[in-house]
Short mmCIF file of N, CA, C and O in Angstrom, two decimals:
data_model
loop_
_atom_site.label_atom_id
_atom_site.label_comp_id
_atom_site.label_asym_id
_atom_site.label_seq_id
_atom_site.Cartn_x
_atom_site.Cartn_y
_atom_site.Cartn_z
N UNK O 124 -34.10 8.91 21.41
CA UNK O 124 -35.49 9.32 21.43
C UNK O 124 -36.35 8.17 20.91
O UNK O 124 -35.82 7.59 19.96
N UNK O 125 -37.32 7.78 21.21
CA UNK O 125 -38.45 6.91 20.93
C UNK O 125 -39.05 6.82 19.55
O UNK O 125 -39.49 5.85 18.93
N UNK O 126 -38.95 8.14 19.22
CA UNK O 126 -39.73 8.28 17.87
C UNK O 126 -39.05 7.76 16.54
O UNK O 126 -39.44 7.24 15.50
N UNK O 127 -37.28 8.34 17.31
CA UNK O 127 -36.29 7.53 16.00
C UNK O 127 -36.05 6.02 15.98
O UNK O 127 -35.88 5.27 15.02
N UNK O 128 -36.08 5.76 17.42
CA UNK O 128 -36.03 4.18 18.09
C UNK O 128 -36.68 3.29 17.00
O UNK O 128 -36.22 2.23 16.57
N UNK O 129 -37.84 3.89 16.63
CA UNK O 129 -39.33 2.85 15.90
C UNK O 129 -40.14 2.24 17.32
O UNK O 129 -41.22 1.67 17.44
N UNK O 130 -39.33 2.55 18.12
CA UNK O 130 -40.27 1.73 19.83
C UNK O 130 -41.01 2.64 20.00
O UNK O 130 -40.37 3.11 20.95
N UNK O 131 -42.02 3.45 19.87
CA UNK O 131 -42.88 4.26 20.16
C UNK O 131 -44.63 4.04 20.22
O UNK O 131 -45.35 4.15 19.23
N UNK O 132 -45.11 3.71 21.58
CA UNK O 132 -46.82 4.00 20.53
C UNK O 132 -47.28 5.40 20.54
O UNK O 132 -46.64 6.42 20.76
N UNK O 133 -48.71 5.20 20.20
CA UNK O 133 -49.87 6.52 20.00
C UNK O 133 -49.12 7.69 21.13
O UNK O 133 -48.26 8.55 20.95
N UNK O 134 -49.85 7.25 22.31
CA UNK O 134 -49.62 7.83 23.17
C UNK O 134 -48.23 8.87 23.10
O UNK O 134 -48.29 10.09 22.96
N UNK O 135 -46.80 7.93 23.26
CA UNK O 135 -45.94 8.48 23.32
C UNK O 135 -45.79 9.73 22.30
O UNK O 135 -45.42 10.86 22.61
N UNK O 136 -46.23 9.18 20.71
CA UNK O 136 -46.04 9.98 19.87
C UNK O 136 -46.74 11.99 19.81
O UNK O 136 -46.46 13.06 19.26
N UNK O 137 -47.69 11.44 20.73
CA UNK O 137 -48.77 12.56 20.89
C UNK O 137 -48.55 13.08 21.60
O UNK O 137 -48.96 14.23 21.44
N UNK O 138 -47.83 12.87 22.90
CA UNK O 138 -47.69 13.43 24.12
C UNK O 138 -46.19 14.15 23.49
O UNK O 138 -45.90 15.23 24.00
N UNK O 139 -45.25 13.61 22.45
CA UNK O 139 -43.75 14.03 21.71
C UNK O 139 -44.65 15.29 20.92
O UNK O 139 -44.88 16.38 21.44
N UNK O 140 -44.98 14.99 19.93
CA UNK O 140 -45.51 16.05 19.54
C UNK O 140 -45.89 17.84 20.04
O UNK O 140 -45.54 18.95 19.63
N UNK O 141 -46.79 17.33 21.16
CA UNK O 141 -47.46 18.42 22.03
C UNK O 141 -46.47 19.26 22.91
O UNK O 141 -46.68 20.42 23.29
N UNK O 142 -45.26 18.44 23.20
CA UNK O 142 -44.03 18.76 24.25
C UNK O 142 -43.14 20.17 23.34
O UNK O 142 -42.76 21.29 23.69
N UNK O 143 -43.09 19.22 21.77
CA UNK O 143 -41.96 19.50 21.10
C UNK O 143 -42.57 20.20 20.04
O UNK O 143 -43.25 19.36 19.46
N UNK O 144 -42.71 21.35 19.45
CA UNK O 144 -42.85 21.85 18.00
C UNK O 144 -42.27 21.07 16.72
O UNK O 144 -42.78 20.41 15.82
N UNK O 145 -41.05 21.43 17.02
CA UNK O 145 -40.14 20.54 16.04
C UNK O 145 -40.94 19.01 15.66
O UNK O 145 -41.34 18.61 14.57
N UNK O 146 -40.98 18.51 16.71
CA UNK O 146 -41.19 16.88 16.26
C UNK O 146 -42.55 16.97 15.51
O UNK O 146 -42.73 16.19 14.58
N UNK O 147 -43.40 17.75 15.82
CA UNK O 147 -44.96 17.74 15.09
C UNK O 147 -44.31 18.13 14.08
O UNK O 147 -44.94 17.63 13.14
N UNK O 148 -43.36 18.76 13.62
CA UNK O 148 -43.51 19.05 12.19
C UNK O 148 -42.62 18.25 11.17
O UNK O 148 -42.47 18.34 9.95
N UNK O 149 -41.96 17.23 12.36
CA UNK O 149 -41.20 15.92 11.95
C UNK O 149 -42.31 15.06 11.24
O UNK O 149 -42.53 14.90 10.04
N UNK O 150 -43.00 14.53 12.44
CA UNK O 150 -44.32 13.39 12.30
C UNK O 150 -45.11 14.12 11.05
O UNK O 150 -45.38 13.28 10.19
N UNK O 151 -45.61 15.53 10.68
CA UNK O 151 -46.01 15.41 9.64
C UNK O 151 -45.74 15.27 8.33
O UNK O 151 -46.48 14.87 7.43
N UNK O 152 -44.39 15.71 8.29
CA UNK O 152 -43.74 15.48 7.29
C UNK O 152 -43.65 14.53 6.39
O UNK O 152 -43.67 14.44 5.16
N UNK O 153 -43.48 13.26 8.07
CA UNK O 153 -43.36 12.01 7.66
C UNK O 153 -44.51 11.72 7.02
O UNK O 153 -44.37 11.39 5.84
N UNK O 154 -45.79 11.76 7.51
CA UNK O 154 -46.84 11.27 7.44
C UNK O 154 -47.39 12.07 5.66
O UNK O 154 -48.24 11.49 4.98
N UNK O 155 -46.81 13.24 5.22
CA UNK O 155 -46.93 13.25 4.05
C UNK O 155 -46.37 12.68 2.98
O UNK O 155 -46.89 12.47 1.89
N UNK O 156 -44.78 12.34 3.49
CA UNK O 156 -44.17 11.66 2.73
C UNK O 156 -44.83 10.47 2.25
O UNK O 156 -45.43 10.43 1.18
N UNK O 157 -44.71 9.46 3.11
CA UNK O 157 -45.20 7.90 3.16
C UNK O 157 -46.77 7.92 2.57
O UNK O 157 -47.31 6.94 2.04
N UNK O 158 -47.33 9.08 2.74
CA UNK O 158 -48.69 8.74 1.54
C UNK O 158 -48.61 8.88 0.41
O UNK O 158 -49.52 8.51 -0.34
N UNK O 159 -47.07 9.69 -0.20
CA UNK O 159 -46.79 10.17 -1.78
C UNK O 159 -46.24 9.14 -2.20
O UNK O 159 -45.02 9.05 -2.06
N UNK O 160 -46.86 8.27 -2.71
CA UNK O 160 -45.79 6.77 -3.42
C UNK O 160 -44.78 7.49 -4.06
O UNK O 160 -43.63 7.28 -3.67
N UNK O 161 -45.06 8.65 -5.34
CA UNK O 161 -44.29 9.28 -6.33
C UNK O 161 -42.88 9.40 -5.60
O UNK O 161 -41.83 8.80 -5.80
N UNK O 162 -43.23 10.46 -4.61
CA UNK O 162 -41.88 11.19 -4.04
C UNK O 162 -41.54 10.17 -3.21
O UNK O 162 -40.33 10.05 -3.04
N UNK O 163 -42.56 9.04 -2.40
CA UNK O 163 -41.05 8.06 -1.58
C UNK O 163 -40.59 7.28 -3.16
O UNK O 163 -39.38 7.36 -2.93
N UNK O 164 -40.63 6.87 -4.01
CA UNK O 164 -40.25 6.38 -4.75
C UNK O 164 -38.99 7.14 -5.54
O UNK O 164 -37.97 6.77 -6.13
N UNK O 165 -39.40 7.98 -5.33
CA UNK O 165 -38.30 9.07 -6.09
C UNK O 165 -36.73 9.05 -5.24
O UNK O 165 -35.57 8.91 -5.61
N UNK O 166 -37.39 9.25 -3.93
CA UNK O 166 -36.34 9.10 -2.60
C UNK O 166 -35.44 7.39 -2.33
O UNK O 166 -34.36 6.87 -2.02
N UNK O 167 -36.66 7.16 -2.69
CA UNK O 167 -35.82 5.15 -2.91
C UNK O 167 -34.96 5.15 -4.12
O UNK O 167 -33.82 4.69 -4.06
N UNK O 168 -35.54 5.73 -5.40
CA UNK O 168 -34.45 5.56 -6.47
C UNK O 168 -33.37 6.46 -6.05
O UNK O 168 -32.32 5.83 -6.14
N UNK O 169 -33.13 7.74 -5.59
CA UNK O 169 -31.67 8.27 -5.39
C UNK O 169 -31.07 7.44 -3.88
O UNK O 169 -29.90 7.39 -3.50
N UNK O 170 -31.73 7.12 -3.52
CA UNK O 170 -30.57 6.73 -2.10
C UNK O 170 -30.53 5.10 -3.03
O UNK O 170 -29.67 4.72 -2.25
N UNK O 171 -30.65 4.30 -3.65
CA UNK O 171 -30.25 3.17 -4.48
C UNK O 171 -28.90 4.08 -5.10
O UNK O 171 -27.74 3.99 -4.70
N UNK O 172 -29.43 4.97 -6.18
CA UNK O 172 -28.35 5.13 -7.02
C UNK O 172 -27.16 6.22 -6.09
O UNK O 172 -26.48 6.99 -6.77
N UNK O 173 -27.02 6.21 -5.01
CA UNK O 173 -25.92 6.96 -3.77
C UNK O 173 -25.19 5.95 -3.79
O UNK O 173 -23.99 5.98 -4.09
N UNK O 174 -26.38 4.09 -3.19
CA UNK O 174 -25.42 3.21 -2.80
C UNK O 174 -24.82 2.35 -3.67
O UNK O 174 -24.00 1.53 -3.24
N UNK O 175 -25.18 2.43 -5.16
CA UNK O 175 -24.46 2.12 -6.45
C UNK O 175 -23.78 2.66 -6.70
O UNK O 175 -23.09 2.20 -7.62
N UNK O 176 -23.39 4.06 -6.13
CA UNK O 176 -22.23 5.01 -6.53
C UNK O 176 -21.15 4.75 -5.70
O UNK O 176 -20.15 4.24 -6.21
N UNK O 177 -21.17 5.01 -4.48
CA UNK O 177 -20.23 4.85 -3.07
C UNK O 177 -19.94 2.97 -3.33
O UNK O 177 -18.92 2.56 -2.78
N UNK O 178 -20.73 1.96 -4.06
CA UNK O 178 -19.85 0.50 -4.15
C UNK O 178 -19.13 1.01 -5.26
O UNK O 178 -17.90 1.02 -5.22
N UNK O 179 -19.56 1.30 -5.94
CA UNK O 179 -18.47 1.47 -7.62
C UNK O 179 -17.13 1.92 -7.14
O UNK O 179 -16.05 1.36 -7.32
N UNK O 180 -17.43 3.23 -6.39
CA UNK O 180 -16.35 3.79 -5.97
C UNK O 180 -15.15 3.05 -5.36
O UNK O 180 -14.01 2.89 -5.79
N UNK O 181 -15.81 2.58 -4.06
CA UNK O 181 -14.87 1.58 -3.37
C UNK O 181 -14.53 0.53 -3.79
O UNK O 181 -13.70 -0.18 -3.21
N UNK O 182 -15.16 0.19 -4.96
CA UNK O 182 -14.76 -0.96 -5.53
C UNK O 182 -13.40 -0.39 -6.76
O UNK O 182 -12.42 -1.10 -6.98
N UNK O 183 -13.59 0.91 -7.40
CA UNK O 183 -12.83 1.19 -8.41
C UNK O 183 -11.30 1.63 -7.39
O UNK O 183 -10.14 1.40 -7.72
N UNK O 184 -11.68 2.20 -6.34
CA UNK O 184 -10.21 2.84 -5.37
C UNK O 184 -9.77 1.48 -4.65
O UNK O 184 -8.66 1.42 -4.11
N UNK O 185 -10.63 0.39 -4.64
CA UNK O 185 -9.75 -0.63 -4.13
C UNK O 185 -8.89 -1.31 -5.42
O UNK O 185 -7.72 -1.65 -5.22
N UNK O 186 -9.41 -1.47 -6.54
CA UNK O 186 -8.80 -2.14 -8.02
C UNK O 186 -7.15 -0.94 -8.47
O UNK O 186 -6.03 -1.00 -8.99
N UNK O 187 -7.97 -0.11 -7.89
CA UNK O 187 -6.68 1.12 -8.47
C UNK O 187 -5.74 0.79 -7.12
O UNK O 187 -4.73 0.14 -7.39
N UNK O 188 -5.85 1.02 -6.22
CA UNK O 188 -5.06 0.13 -4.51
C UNK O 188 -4.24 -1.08 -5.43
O UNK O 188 -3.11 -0.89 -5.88
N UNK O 189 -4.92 -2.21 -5.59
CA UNK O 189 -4.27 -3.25 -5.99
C UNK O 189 -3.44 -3.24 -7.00
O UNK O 189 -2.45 -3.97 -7.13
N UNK O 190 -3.94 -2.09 -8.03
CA UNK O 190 -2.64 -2.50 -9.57
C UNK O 190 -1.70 -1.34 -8.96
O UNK O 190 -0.57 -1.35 -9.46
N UNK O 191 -1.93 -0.25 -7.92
CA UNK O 191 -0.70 0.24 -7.99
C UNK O 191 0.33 -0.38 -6.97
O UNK O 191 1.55 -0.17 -6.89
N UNK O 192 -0.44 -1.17 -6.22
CA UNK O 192 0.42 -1.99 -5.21
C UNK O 192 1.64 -3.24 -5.83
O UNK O 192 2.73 -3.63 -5.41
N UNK O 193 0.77 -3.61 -7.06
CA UNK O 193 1.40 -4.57 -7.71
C UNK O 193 2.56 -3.57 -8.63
O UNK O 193 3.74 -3.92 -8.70
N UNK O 194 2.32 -2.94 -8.96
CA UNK O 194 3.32 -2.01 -10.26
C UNK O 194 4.20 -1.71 -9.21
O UNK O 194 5.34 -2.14 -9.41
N UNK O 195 3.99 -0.92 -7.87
CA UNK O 195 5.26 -0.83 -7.03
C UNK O 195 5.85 -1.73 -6.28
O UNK O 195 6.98 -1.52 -5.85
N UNK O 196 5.13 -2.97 -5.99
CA UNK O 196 6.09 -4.27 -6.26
C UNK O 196 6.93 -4.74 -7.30
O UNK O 196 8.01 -5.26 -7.01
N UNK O 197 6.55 -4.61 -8.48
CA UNK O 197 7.42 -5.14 -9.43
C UNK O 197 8.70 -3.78 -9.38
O UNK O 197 9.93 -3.77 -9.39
N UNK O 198 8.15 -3.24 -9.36
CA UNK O 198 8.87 -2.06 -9.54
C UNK O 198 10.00 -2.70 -9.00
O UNK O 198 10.97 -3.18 -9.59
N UNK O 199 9.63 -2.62 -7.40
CA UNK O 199 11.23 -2.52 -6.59
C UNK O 199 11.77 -3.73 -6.65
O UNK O 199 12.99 -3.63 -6.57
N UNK O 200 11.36 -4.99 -6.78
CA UNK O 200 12.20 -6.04 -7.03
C UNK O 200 13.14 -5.44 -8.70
O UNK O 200 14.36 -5.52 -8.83
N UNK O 201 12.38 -5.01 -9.54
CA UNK O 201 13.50 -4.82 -10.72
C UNK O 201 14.32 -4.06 -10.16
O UNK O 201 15.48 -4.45 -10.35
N UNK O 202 14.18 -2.58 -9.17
CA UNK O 202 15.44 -1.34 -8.72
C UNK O 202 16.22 -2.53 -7.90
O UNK O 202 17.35 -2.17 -7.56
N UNK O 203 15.79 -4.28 -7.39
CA UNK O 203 16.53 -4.80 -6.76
C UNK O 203 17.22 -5.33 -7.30
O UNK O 203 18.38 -5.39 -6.89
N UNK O 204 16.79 -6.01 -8.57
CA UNK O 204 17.64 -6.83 -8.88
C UNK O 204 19.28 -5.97 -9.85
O UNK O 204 20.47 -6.26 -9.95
N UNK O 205 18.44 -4.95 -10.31
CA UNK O 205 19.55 -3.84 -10.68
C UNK O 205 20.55 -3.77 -9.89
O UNK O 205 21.58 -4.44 -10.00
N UNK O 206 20.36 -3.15 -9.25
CA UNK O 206 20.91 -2.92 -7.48
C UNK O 206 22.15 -4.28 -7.43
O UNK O 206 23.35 -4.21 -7.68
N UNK O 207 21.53 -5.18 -7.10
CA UNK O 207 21.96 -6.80 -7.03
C UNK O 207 23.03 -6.97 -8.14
O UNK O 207 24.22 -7.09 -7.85
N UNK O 208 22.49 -6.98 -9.68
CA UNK O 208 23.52 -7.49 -10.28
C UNK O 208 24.68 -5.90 -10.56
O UNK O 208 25.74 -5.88 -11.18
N UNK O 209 24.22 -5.15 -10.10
CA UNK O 209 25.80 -4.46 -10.24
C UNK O 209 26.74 -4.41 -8.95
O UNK O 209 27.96 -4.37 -9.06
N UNK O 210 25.93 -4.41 -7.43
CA UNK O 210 26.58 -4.88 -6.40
C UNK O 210 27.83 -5.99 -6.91
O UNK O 210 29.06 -5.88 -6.88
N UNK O 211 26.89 -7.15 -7.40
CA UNK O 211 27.44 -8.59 -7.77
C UNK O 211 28.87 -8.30 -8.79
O UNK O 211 29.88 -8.92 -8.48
N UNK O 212 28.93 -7.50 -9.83
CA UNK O 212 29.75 -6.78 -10.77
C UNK O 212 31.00 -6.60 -9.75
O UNK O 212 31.98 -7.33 -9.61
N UNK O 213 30.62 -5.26 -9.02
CA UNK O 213 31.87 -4.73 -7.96
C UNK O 213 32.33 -5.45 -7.40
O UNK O 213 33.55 -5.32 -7.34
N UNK O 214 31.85 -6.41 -6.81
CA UNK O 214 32.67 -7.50 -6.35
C UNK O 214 33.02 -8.53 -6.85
O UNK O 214 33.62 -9.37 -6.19
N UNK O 215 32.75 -8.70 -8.05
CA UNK O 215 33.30 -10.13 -8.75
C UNK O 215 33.90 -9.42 -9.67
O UNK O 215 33.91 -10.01 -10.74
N UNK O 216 34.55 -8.13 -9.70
CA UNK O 216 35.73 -7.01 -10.15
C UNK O 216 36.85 -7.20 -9.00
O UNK O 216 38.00 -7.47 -9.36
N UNK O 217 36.64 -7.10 -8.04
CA UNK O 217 37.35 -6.74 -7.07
C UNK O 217 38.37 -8.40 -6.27
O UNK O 217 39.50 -8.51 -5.79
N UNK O 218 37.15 -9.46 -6.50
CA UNK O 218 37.91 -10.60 -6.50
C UNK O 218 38.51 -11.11 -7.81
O UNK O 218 39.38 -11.98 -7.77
N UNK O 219 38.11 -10.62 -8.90
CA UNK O 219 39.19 -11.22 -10.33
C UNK O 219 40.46 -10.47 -10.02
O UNK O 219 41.54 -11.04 -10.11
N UNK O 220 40.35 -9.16 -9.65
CA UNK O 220 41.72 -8.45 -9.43
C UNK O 220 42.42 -8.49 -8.38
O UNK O 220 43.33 -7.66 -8.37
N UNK O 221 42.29 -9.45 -7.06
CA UNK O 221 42.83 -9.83 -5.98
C UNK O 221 43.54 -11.16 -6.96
O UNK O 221 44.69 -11.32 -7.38
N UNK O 222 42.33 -11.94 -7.07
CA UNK O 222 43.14 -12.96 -7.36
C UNK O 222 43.98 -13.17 -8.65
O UNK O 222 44.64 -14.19 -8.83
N UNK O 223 43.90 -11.89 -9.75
CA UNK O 223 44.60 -11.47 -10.95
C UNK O 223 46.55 -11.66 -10.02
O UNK O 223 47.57 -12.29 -10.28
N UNK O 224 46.09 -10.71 -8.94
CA UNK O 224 47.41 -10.23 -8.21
C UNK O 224 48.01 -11.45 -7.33
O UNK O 224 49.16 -11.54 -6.89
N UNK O 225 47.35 -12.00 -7.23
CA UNK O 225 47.51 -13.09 -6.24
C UNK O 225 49.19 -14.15 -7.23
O UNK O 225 50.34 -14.44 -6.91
N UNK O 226 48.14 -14.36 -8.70
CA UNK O 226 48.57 -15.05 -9.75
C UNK O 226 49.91 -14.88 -9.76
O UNK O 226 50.81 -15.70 -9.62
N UNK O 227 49.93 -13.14 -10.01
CA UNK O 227 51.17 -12.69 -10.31
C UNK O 227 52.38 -12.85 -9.50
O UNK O 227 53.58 -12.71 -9.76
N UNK O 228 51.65 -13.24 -8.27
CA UNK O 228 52.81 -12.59 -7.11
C UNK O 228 52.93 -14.47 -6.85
O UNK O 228 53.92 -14.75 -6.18
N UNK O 229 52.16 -15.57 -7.24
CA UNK O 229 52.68 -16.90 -7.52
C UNK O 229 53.73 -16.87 -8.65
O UNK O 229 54.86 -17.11 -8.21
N UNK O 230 53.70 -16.71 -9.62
CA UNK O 230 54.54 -16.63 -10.76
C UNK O 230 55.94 -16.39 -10.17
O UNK O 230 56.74 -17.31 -9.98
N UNK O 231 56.22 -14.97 -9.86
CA UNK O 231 56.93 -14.38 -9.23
C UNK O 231 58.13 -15.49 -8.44
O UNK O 231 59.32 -15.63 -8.70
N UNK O 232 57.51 -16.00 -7.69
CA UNK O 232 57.42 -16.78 -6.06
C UNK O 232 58.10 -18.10 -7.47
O UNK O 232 59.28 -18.45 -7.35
N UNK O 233 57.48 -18.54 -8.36
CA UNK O 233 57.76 -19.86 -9.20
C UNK O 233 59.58 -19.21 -9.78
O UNK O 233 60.55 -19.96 -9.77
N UNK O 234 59.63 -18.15 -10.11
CA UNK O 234 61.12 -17.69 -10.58
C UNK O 234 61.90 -17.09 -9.81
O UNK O 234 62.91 -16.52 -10.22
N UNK O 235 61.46 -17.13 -8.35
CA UNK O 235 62.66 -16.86 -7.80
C UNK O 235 63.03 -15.63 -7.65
O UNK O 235 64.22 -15.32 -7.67
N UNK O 236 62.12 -14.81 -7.51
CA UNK O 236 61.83 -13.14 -7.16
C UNK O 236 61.89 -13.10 -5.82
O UNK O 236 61.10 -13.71 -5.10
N UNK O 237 62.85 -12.37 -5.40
CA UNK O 237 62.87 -11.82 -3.60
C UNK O 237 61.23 -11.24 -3.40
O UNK O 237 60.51 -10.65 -4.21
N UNK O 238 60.97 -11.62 -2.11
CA UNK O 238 60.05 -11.31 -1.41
C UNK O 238 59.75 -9.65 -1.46
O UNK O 238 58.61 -9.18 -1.46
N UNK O 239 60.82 -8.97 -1.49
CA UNK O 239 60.48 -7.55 -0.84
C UNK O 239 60.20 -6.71 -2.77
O UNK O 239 59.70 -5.62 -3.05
N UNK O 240 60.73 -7.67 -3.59
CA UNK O 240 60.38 -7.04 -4.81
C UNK O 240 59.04 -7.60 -5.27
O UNK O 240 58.32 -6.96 -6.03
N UNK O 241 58.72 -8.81 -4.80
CA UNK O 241 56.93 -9.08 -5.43
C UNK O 241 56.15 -8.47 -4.26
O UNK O 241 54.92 -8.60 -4.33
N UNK O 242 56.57 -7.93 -3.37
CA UNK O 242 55.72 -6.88 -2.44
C UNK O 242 55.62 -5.36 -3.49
O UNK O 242 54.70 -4.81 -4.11
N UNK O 243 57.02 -5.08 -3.29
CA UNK O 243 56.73 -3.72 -4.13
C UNK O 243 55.73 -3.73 -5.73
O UNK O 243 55.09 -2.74 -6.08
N UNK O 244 55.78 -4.99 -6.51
CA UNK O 244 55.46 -4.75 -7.70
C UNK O 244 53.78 -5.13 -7.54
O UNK O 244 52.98 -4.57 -8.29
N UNK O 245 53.46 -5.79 -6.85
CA UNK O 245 51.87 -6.31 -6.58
C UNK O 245 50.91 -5.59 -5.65
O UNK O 245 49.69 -5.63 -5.75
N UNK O 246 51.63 -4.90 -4.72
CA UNK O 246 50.97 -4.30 -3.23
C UNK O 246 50.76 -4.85 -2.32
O UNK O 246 50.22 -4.46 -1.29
N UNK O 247 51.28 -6.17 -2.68
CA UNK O 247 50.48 -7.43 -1.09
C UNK O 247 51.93 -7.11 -0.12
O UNK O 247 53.10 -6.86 -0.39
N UNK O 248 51.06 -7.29 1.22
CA UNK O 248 51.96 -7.28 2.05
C UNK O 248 53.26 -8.58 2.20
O UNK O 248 53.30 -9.52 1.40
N UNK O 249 54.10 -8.45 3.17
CA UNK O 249 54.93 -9.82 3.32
C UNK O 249 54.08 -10.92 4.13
O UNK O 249 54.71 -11.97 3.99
N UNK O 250 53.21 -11.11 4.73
CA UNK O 250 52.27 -11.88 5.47
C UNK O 250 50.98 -12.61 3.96
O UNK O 250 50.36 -13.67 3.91
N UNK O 251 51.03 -11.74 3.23
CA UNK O 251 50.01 -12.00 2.30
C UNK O 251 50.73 -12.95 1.37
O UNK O 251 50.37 -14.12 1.18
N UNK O 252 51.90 -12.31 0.74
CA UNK O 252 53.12 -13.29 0.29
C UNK O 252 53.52 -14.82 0.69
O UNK O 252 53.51 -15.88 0.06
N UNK O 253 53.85 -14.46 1.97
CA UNK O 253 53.96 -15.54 2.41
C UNK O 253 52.86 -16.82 2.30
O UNK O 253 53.27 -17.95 2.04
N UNK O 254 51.83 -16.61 2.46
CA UNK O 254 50.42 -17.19 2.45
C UNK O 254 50.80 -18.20 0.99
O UNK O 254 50.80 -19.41 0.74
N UNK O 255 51.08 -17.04 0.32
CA UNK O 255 50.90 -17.98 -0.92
C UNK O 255 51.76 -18.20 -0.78
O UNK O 255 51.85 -17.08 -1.28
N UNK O 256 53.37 -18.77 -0.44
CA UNK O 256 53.96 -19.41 -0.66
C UNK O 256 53.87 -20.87 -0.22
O UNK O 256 54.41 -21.79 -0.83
N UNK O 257 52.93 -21.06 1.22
CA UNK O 257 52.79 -22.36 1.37
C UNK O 257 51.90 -23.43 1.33
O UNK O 257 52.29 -24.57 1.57
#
């Protein structure tokens, strides 16, 4: 519409008016407003303090965004590195006790222990045995 546009002259406005009820009682409205300094002033200070409210805001939900983004970053690198060094544990358990057995079943192999008895006493197969023997 023309009148909200701001592109409007006399004419148009008068001929809007006369068409429309509504809009005459738009245009006067207006036209009382804009002569009350008090009340447009009143109307300027709350739509200021709306758009000091709605920045604060977005400014406080973006700061609260960022520290909880950062706290659940740190977060999960620590559940990682947890994670990590006991992974790291189980398996540097699991190779001391291969190669605990390994030891044994060399020893063995150094005195002259049959093959089929450092199988039974260690668990390694005869292929695994063998390995270490050469």
């Amino acid at each position: 519409m023309a009148y909200f546009s701001g592109n409007y002259d006399d004419k148009e406005l008068e001929e809007l008016s006369m068409n429309k009820p509504i809009m005459k009682e738009v245009m006067d409205f207006e036209r009382s407003f804009l002569m009350d300094k008090m009340q447009r002033r009143e109307y300027e200070q709350r739509e200021k303090a709306l758009r000091d409210y709605y920045s604060y805001m977005d400014e406080t939900f973006e700061d609260g965004y960022d520290k909880g983004f950062g706290k659940g970053k740190m977060e999960g690198k620590m559940e990682g590195r947890i994670e990590g060094k006991m992974e790291g544990r189980i398996e540097g358990r699991k190779e001391g006790k291969i190669e605990g057995i390994n030891e044994i079943a060399l020893r063995m192999l150094k005195r002259g222990k049959e093959l089929a008895e450092i199988v039974e006493d260690t668990g390694l197969s005869i292929e695994e045995v063998k390995k270490l023997q050469a």
